[in-house]
Amino acid sequence: MADLPQDTLARLRKSSSATVATMLFKHGFSNVAMRGVKALKRVSGVMAGEAFTVRNIPAREDFDVLKAFDGHERLQAKAFDSCPAGQVFVADCRGETYAAFGGGIFLSRLAARGAAGMVSDGAVRDSAEIAGLDLPVFCAGVSPPPSLVLQHAAEFGVPIGCGGVAVYPGDIILGDGDGVVVIPRALADKIADAALEQEHYDRFALEQIRAGKPVFGTYPPDGATQARYQTCLKKSR
Amino acid sequence: MADLPQDTLARLRKSSSATVATMLFKHGFSNVAMRGVKALKRVSGVMAGEAFTVRNIPAREDFDVLKAFDGHERLQAKAFDSCPAGQVFVADCRGETYAAFGGGIFLSRLAARGAAGMVSDGAVRDSAEIAGLDLPVFCAGVSPPPSLVLQHAAEFGVPIGCGGVAVYPGDIILGDGDGVVVIPRALADKIADAALEQEHYDRFALEQIRAGKPVFGTYPPDGATQARYQTCLKKSR
Amino acid sequence: MADLPQDTLARLRKSSSATVATMLFKHGFSNVAMRGVKALKRVSGVMAGEAFTVRNIPAREDFDVLKAFDGHERLQAKAFDSCPAGQVFVADCRGETYAAFGGGIFLSRLAARGAAGMVSDGAVRDSAEIAGLDLPVFCAGVSPPPSLVLQHAAEFGVPIGCGGVAVYPGDIILGDGDGVVVIPRALADKIADAALEQEHYDRFALEQIRAGKPVFGTYPPDGATQARYQTCLKKSR
Amino acid sequence: MADLPQDTLARLRKSSSATVATMLFKHGFSNVAMRGVKALKRVSGVMAGEAFTVRNIPAREDFDVLKAFDGHERLQAKAFDSCPAGQVFVADCRGETYAAFGGGIFLSRLAARGAAGMVSDGAVRDSAEIAGLDLPVFCAGVSPPPSLVLQHAAEFGVPIGCGGVAVYPGDIILGDGDGVVVIPRALADKIADAALEQEHYDRFALEQIRAGKPVFGTYPPDGATQARYQTCLKKSR
Amino acid sequence: MADLPQDTLARLRKSSSATVATMLFKHGFSNVAMRGVKALKRVSGVMAGEAFTVRNIPAREDFDVLKAFDGHERLQAKAFDSCPAGQVFVADCRGETYAAFGGGIFLSRLAARGAAGMVSDGAVRDSAEIAGLDLPVFCAGVSPPPSLVLQHAAEFGVPIGCGGVAVYPGDIILGDGDGVVVIPRALADKIADAALEQEHYDRFALEQIRAGKPVFGTYPPDGATQARYQTCLKKSR
Amino acid sequence: MADLPQDTLARLRKSSSATVATMLFKHGFSNVAMRGVKALKRVSGVMAGEAFTVRNIPAREDFDVLKAFDGHERLQAKAFDSCPAGQVFVADCRGETYAAFGGGIFLSRLAARGAAGMVSDGAVRDSAEIAGLDLPVFCAGVSPPPSLVLQHAAEFGVPIGCGGVAVYPGDIILGDGDGVVVIPRALADKIADAALEQEHYDRFALEQIRAGKPVFGTYPPDGATQARYQTCLKKSR
C-alpha cells in the first residue's frame, strides 16, 4: 500500500464531502457516495481516515447463536479490537438494518482505540449512549436487536462494498453532514489539493451570489468572473 | 393563468399542510402530498408560494460532463437564475437521491432572488450551509455528488411530477413540518377560506379534548358540540 | 390474560430496547423489533406499557368518505376513545405512510386518557403540535393527508402485525431511541429480570472497555473477567 | 349480505379485469387492482367469485412452531377446510413473500372443495404441482419455506387488505392475465352490465382501429363514431 | 437531427442488447439499459427503431376524469395517433405500474401505423390481446386500471427518462429478451459496426469454449487466441 | 470439509425445495431460501450440488474498465474456469441486477466443465442463448450491460451471502421451480433422509385430500390418519 503524504487527511478535513465528490467526478469517478449512510448525530467538522474494513455475511442458526460469543472464532470482537488509531472502521452489512452491528460497548472500544470514526450500511444500537462518544458514527439506521440475528463477521481487512460503493483497505473515507464518500487511496493527495482549491473558489462565488450575481457566469466562472477571481486571489496573497 | 386574490397566500400560511390536505380531500383530491419530501431543518411557520417548476431527466455521459457547465445551454443555471421572488422552486428529480440538485451556491441564489422556498424529490448538498439560509428547503435527502452525475435539467416552467404529485406552474405549494402539499391554483382561494375555518374549529375541538371529551361527538362535532361551538363563536365575536 | 407482576413495567423501563432484544434472542425470539418505526422526537427514558391494538385495512371510496366521520360506525374514533390509561395504543397501518392515522386531536385524546404512548407503522400529522404533548409517539413517518385517504379502522383489541412483528393485546410494548420491541406477555417478567441483570453487567463492561480492555474477553466475559465482575458485585453490596 | 343476482358472476366472466377496472373508475373507485398479484400460470378465461377471506399476522416463535400443526387451534387448516364451493379464497399475507401460504396439499383441498380460485399477496409453493390443478391461482410469488416461518392465520371471514386493496367477505374477486380486481358486492351487478356493454363497444372500436381509424374520435367515440356504432348495433340485432 | 445511415437499424437488428451495451460501455456509456422494462411475451429477433417519446406526469382529479376522454386536449390519444411508422413509441411513466398506459385498442393503433414497437416503464393491459399483435411490447408490468387513474400525458416529442435512462427523440431503441437499451443517435452507426464485429468474435469464442478452452485467454482473446481468430477470419473470407 | 455420503445429492434430487425448507425448519433453520432468485427457464427436475462461491464488490472506475479484461488479475474469468464438475457456481452480486454477471460465453464454460448449475442474486444476459444450455440457471433477473459496470469479482471459495442467505463453500444448493435453498453441509444427509420420508407421506396425504379429506387431521396427520398411513406403508412394502 502506497504511503499517504503526511497532511493529506488534514487537507481533506478542510474540504467537504460535496466538494470531494465533485473532484472525484472530474477524475472520472461517479459512484463514490454511500447510499443511505448518514451521520448518527449532527456532525461538526469533517471525518477523514484510512479504511479498516469488515465484511459480514447473513447470520445462520448453526453459527450465530449466543454461545458463539464465547468462542475463539468470534471475528466480530477481533475486528473491533484490531482497528488502528486514526482509521475509520467500515462495516459491510449488505444494507440490512434490522439488527445492529455494534452498540455502546463496541463503539466505546473504537473510541478507546482512537479510531477516526465508524461507518456502516447497517444499523447501530444504544444510540443515545453512542451520541455521547467522541467518535463520528455514520450508519443506515438504529435498531435494537443484536448482530447475531442478522450479521456474521466473515473477514476483516479485505475489499468490501458499503452503501453500494467499493471500499479497499487503505482507501480514504470522508464523512460530514451530507454523507460519506470513498476516495481511492492512489488519488487521495490529488483530490485533497483540488478540493482545497475548489473550496477557495466556492467562497468567492458565494460572495458573488450573495451580492446578486447570477449562477450563470459565476458557477462555473466565465472569463470575466475568472478575471475578477484572479485579481481577488492576487490581493489576498 | 388566473389571478390569485391578494391575500390567499397569507391566509394559507395561517393554516397547515394537514388541514389543507383535509380540505383538498373534501374537494375530491386525495393525491396531494409529496411522498418522501421533508423539511431539511426544523420548520417554523408555513411556507406558501406559487410553483416555479423545473424538470430533470437522467444525466447522460455525452451531455452531462463538467465542461457542460461552461456552455450556453446550461439550463440548470438558468432555472435557478429565473425563479421569481415569492415563488417556490420545485424540481422534479424523479425521486432519485444519489446526487444533489443544488447546494450552497444554487440555493443562496434562490435566497438572493427572494424565492419563497425550494422543494425537490431529489437530494441537496452542503446541508449545513443551507440550514443557515433564510430559505425553507424541502427535499428527499442529502447527498454529496454533483447533479451532473444523475440529473439533466431539460425544461422549466412546465407541468411536472414531484414526489408522485402533479405540479402545474402557478399551483400553490405549501410546506411545514408534516411535509409538502400541492393546491391546484383554481382552488387555492376556496381552500384558504375552508382551511382557516377548520383551524378555528380545531382549536375549539382541542380544548374540548383536553377537557376530557371523547373524539366521538367532538371531531367531527355532533349536534350538541356543534351548538356549543356556535355559542362559543358568537361570544368570541 | 395472565396478570402482570406489579413492577414488571417499572423494571423494564430501567432497561433499554437493545438489552431487551438481546434477552428475547436468548429466549429464542429474533423477530421482535418493528421495522421502520422510530421515535417522533428525541426520547428521554423508556416507554413501556401493555398493547392496546387497532387494525386498519385499506380505505375504500364507498366507506371512507368525509361523511363517514358522522356515523355511529366510526371505529377509529372509538378506538382512540377506548385506550386504557397506562397502555400503549398500537396501530397496524400495513406500513403505509402516505396518510396520517392520527394527529393533534386524536393524540391529545390519548394523552388526556393517560395512555403510555402511541406506536404505528404508519404516519402521524400535526407533528409540531404532537411534539408538545406528554405522550411518546413512535411512527414510520409524518404526512399531511387525513386517515380516510388510506386507512379504514376495522377492529380493535385483536392480534395485529406492526412493523413486521406480531402484537397480541396485552403484550408489552417497549420503546426508546433505538426503536420499539414487542415482549410476549408471558415472558415479560422473566425478560425484565434478565434485562436488569444484563444492564448491570454492561455498565461494568463499559468501564473495562473505557479503561482499555479489549472486547474479546470482556463482552461476553471470559473466566477472568467474570471473576473480576463477581468480586466487584460483592463489593458493591 | 345482499343477494347477488344469479348470473352476475357469469356476466362478469365474459368481461375482463381491464374493463371492470374502467367501469369501477366510472363509479368513483380507483383503488381496485391488487398490487403485485399475478396469475401463477397462463390464465385461460376469467376467474370470478365471492371472496372468502383469511387474515394473517407475522408468525412468532412461541406460537408458530411445527407442533402448532397438531393443535386444535390451527386456524390455517380450518380456513382451507371452510372455503365454500364457488368462492375465491383470498389470503392477506401483508405482501410478504419469503414463505408460502399454501402449497400442493392446501391448494388441492381448495380444488377438491370446488373453490373458484385462490388469491394471495404472499407466495405459494409446489408451483409445478399447483399448475396441474384445475384451480386458478393468483399470488405475489413462489417460495419454498413453509408458512410457519412467516405467517400466522389469525381470523377468517373478516375484512382484509390484499395487495393494497380492501376486501370485504362477499365482494366479487375477478382475475385474468392482467391481474386481480375487487368489485364491492353492492356494485357487482351494475358493473357486470356496464362492463358487458363496454366490451361490446370495444370490439367495434378495435375493428375501426384495425381499419386505420385514429384513437382520437374512436376511443371514446365522437358524435360521428357514436352514430356509426348505433347503426352497427341496430344491424346486429 | 442528423440523418441515420440507411442500414444502421438493419445492422443493429443482427446484434443483441447485450453486445450493444458492451459497445456503449467501450464508448464511455454505462447507464444504457432500462431498469425493470422487459418483453411482454417471448421475443423473437431484435426490435430496433428511432424513439418517439411521450411524457407523463401524475394524474390529478381535476383533469384526469372520464370526460377528459372527450376533450380536444387529450394528448394521450394524439400521441398514439402520431407515432411514425418504423419508430418505437417510448412512454415515460415514472416507473409507476398501478395503472396501464395503453391496452388492446391503443396498441393496435400503433400496430396499424406500422410502429416498430412500444416501450414503457409503466404497465399495459389487455395483455392476452396484445400478445397477439405483430408489435413488440416492452413494459414494467401488466395492470387492469385505465391510465386516467395514474398518468397524464403532458408532452410528446421531448427528451424523457424511461427506466432510469435518458431518451432523446431520435435515439435508437433496441430491445430483445434481455431488455431494452438506448443508443445515442450520434453514435448509432459506430455502435452498429462495432457490435457486428463483436458478434462475429463471440461466435468464434463460443466455439472455443464449447471445445473446452478456458474463459481466460479466450474472452477477451490473448495473443494466441487473437492469432487463431485472425486465421479463422481469413479462411472464412 | 466433511465428506458427503455418496448418494446424498441423488436422494435430495428426489425431493423438492419446499420439502427441504420444511425439514430445515424442523432442524431450527428458517432463513434458507434465497430472496428474488428464480429459475431462468421452466425447470424440469431438481438441481443439487455443492456450492462453489464467488464474491463480488461494487465495480469502480479505476479497476473495472475494459482493459481489465486483459490483465492477469481478472478473477471473474478464473472463477468461471475453476468451478469443479458437479458443483453449483454461486455468485454473490449483492442483489444488484442492473448488469449481468455472466452471459452466453461464461455460462457455456460452466456447462463445458460439467457444473451442476449457476445461481446468482444478480442478473445474467444472453438469456435466449443460455436457455439452450444444459445448465440450470437461477438468477434475480436478466439485463444487457456487462459485469464491469457493476460487479468486481473479489474472491472465490469464501463464505458469501446470496439472496439474503449465507452460503459456505461446500454447502448443498438445491433449486427447482419454487426457488433455491441452501442446506448446511453438516446437515445434508439428515435432511435428505427426512425429506424423502416427508415426500412419501405427502403423496399419501395428497391422495387423502383428493378423496375429500380435510386438511385438518391429514396434514399433519392425527392419530387415525397416522394409523391409516402406517397400514398403507406396510402394504406397500
PDB file of N, CA, C and O in Angstrom, chain C residues 2 25 53 82 84 86-87 100-101 104 109 115 127 143 149 157 160-161 181 183-184 191 195 200 220-221 237:
ATOM      1  N   ALA C   2     -53.046 -13.493  31.511  1.00  0.00           N
ATOM      2  CA  ALA C   2     -52.366 -13.652  32.796  1.00  0.00           C
ATOM      3  C   ALA C   2     -52.025 -12.293  33.401  1.00  0.00           C
ATOM      4  O   ALA C   2     -51.764 -11.331  32.688  1.00  0.00           O
ATOM      5  N   PHE C  25     -33.735 -12.655  22.333  1.00  0.00           N
ATOM      6  CA  PHE C  25     -32.981 -13.567  21.462  1.00  0.00           C
ATOM      7  C   PHE C  25     -32.514 -14.781  22.267  1.00  0.00           C
ATOM      8  O   PHE C  25     -32.575 -15.917  21.794  1.00  0.00           O
ATOM      9  N   THR C  53     -54.494  -2.716  20.807  1.00  0.00           N
ATOM     10  CA  THR C  53     -54.268  -2.823  19.354  1.00  0.00           C
ATOM     11  C   THR C  53     -55.431  -2.330  18.502  1.00  0.00           C
ATOM     12  O   THR C  53     -56.590  -2.473  18.883  1.00  0.00           O
ATOM     13  N   SER C  82     -61.083   4.532  23.560  1.00  0.00           N
ATOM     14  CA  SER C  82     -61.146   3.341  24.416  1.00  0.00           C
ATOM     15  C   SER C  82     -59.812   2.924  25.018  1.00  0.00           C
ATOM     16  O   SER C  82     -59.780   2.061  25.897  1.00  0.00           O
ATOM     17  N   PRO C  84     -57.073   2.267  27.367  1.00  0.00           N
ATOM     18  CA  PRO C  84     -56.988   2.446  28.826  1.00  0.00           C
ATOM     19  C   PRO C  84     -55.720   3.213  29.243  1.00  0.00           C
ATOM     20  O   PRO C  84     -54.698   3.158  28.547  1.00  0.00           O
ATOM     21  N   GLY C  86     -52.312   4.040  30.869  1.00  0.00           N
ATOM     22  CA  GLY C  86     -51.142   3.198  31.087  1.00  0.00           C
ATOM     23  C   GLY C  86     -50.833   2.248  29.955  1.00  0.00           C
ATOM     24  O   GLY C  86     -49.788   1.601  29.954  1.00  0.00           O
ATOM     25  N   GLN C  87     -51.742   2.143  28.973  1.00  0.00           N
ATOM     26  CA  GLN C  87     -51.490   1.230  27.864  1.00  0.00           C
ATOM     27  C   GLN C  87     -50.920   1.976  26.654  1.00  0.00           C
ATOM     28  O   GLN C  87     -50.993   3.198  26.553  1.00  0.00           O
ATOM     29  N   ALA C 100     -51.896  10.138   7.404  1.00  0.00           N
ATOM     30  CA  ALA C 100     -51.687  10.021   8.846  1.00  0.00           C
ATOM     31  C   ALA C 100     -52.805   9.223   9.488  1.00  0.00           C
ATOM     32  O   ALA C 100     -53.967   9.356   9.099  1.00  0.00           O
ATOM     33  N   PHE C 101     -52.474   8.387  10.468  1.00  0.00           N
ATOM     34  CA  PHE C 101     -53.502   7.760  11.299  1.00  0.00           C
ATOM     35  C   PHE C 101     -53.412   8.421  12.666  1.00  0.00           C
ATOM     36  O   PHE C 101     -52.836   7.867  13.608  1.00  0.00           O
ATOM     37  N   GLY C 104     -53.044  15.938  15.884  1.00  0.00           N
ATOM     38  CA  GLY C 104     -53.089  16.664  17.157  1.00  0.00           C
ATOM     39  C   GLY C 104     -54.270  16.298  18.032  1.00  0.00           C
ATOM     40  O   GLY C 104     -54.110  16.085  19.244  1.00  0.00           O
ATOM     41  N   ARG C 109     -56.185  13.224  22.704  1.00  0.00           N
ATOM     42  CA  ARG C 109     -57.153  12.362  23.382  1.00  0.00           C
ATOM     43  C   ARG C 109     -56.422  11.236  24.126  1.00  0.00           C
ATOM     44  O   ARG C 109     -56.745  10.936  25.281  1.00  0.00           O
ATOM     45  N   ALA C 115     -52.750   7.499  28.294  1.00  0.00           N
ATOM     46  CA  ALA C 115     -52.078   6.400  27.586  1.00  0.00           C
ATOM     47  C   ALA C 115     -50.572   6.496  27.801  1.00  0.00           C
ATOM     48  O   ALA C 115     -50.026   7.582  28.016  1.00  0.00           O
ATOM     49  N   SER C 127     -47.242  17.226  13.468  1.00  0.00           N
ATOM     50  CA  SER C 127     -46.096  16.731  14.235  1.00  0.00           C
ATOM     51  C   SER C 127     -45.560  17.776  15.219  1.00  0.00           C
ATOM     52  O   SER C 127     -45.124  17.422  16.314  1.00  0.00           O
ATOM     53  N   SER C 143     -47.062  12.802   7.641  1.00  0.00           N
ATOM     54  CA  SER C 143     -47.649  13.103   6.332  1.00  0.00           C
ATOM     55  C   SER C 143     -48.957  13.850   6.535  1.00  0.00           C
ATOM     56  O   SER C 143     -49.721  13.530   7.448  1.00  0.00           O
ATOM     57  N   VAL C 149     -58.066   8.777   3.541  1.00  0.00           N
ATOM     58  CA  VAL C 149     -57.495   8.572   2.211  1.00  0.00           C
ATOM     59  C   VAL C 149     -56.883   7.174   2.075  1.00  0.00           C
ATOM     60  O   VAL C 149     -56.775   6.637   0.971  1.00  0.00           O
ATOM     61  N   GLY C 157     -58.450  -4.365  19.635  1.00  0.00           N
ATOM     62  CA  GLY C 157     -58.352  -5.437  20.626  1.00  0.00           C
ATOM     63  C   GLY C 157     -58.122  -6.808  20.022  1.00  0.00           C
ATOM     64  O   GLY C 157     -58.451  -7.823  20.642  1.00  0.00           O
ATOM     65  N   ILE C 160     -52.503  -8.190  15.852  1.00  0.00           N
ATOM     66  CA  ILE C 160     -52.163  -7.453  14.639  1.00  0.00           C
ATOM     67  C   ILE C 160     -50.690  -7.679  14.297  1.00  0.00           C
ATOM     68  O   ILE C 160     -49.939  -8.263  15.076  1.00  0.00           O
ATOM     69  N   GLY C 161     -50.306  -7.171  13.158  1.00  0.00           N
ATOM     70  CA  GLY C 161     -48.897  -7.012  12.824  1.00  0.00           C
ATOM     71  C   GLY C 161     -48.582  -5.536  12.826  1.00  0.00           C
ATOM     72  O   GLY C 161     -49.425  -4.718  12.454  1.00  0.00           O
ATOM     73  N   VAL C 181     -39.672  -2.547  20.621  1.00  0.00           N
ATOM     74  CA  VAL C 181     -39.693  -4.016  20.651  1.00  0.00           C
ATOM     75  C   VAL C 181     -40.964  -4.502  21.334  1.00  0.00           C
ATOM     76  O   VAL C 181     -41.558  -3.812  22.152  1.00  0.00           O
ATOM     77  N   ILE C 183     -42.615  -7.527  23.616  1.00  0.00           N
ATOM     78  CA  ILE C 183     -42.307  -8.625  24.536  1.00  0.00           C
ATOM     79  C   ILE C 183     -43.569  -9.450  24.749  1.00  0.00           C
ATOM     80  O   ILE C 183     -44.570  -8.922  25.239  1.00  0.00           O
ATOM     81  N   PRO C 184     -43.533 -10.754  24.357  1.00  0.00           N
ATOM     82  CA  PRO C 184     -44.707 -11.588  24.610  1.00  0.00           C
ATOM     83  C   PRO C 184     -45.067 -11.506  26.097  1.00  0.00           C
ATOM     84  O   PRO C 184     -44.181 -11.632  26.957  1.00  0.00           O
ATOM     85  N   ILE C 191     -38.058 -11.540  31.262  1.00  0.00           N
ATOM     86  CA  ILE C 191     -37.223 -10.652  30.448  1.00  0.00           C
ATOM     87  C   ILE C 191     -36.806  -9.432  31.273  1.00  0.00           C
ATOM     88  O   ILE C 191     -35.651  -8.969  31.197  1.00  0.00           O
ATOM     89  N   ALA C 195     -32.995  -8.592  31.822  1.00  0.00           N
ATOM     90  CA  ALA C 195     -32.506  -7.342  31.236  1.00  0.00           C
ATOM     91  C   ALA C 195     -31.810  -6.485  32.299  1.00  0.00           C
ATOM     92  O   ALA C 195     -30.751  -5.894  32.039  1.00  0.00           O
ATOM     93  N   HIS C 200     -26.689  -4.337  34.331  1.00  0.00           N
ATOM     94  CA  HIS C 200     -25.696  -4.218  35.400  1.00  0.00           C
ATOM     95  C   HIS C 200     -24.322  -4.652  34.895  1.00  0.00           C
ATOM     96  O   HIS C 200     -23.310  -3.961  35.089  1.00  0.00           O
ATOM     97  N   PRO C 220     -18.817 -11.127  25.508  1.00  0.00           N
ATOM     98  CA  PRO C 220     -19.132 -11.510  26.879  1.00  0.00           C
ATOM     99  C   PRO C 220     -17.861 -11.813  27.662  1.00  0.00           C
ATOM    100  O   PRO C 220     -16.789 -11.960  27.078  1.00  0.00           O
ATOM    101  N   PRO C 221     -17.963 -11.931  28.984  1.00  0.00           N
ATOM    102  CA  PRO C 221     -16.783 -12.104  29.832  1.00  0.00           C
ATOM    103  C   PRO C 221     -16.173 -13.494  29.699  1.00  0.00           C
ATOM    104  O   PRO C 221     -16.893 -14.483  29.637  1.00  0.00           O
ATOM    105  N   ARG C 237     -22.220  -4.636  47.169  1.00  0.00           N
ATOM    106  CA  ARG C 237     -23.377  -4.968  48.018  1.00  0.00           C
ATOM    107  C   ARG C 237     -23.224  -4.407  49.409  1.00  0.00           C
ATOM    108  O   ARG C 237     -22.148  -4.281  49.937  1.00  0.00           O
TER     109      ARG C 237
END
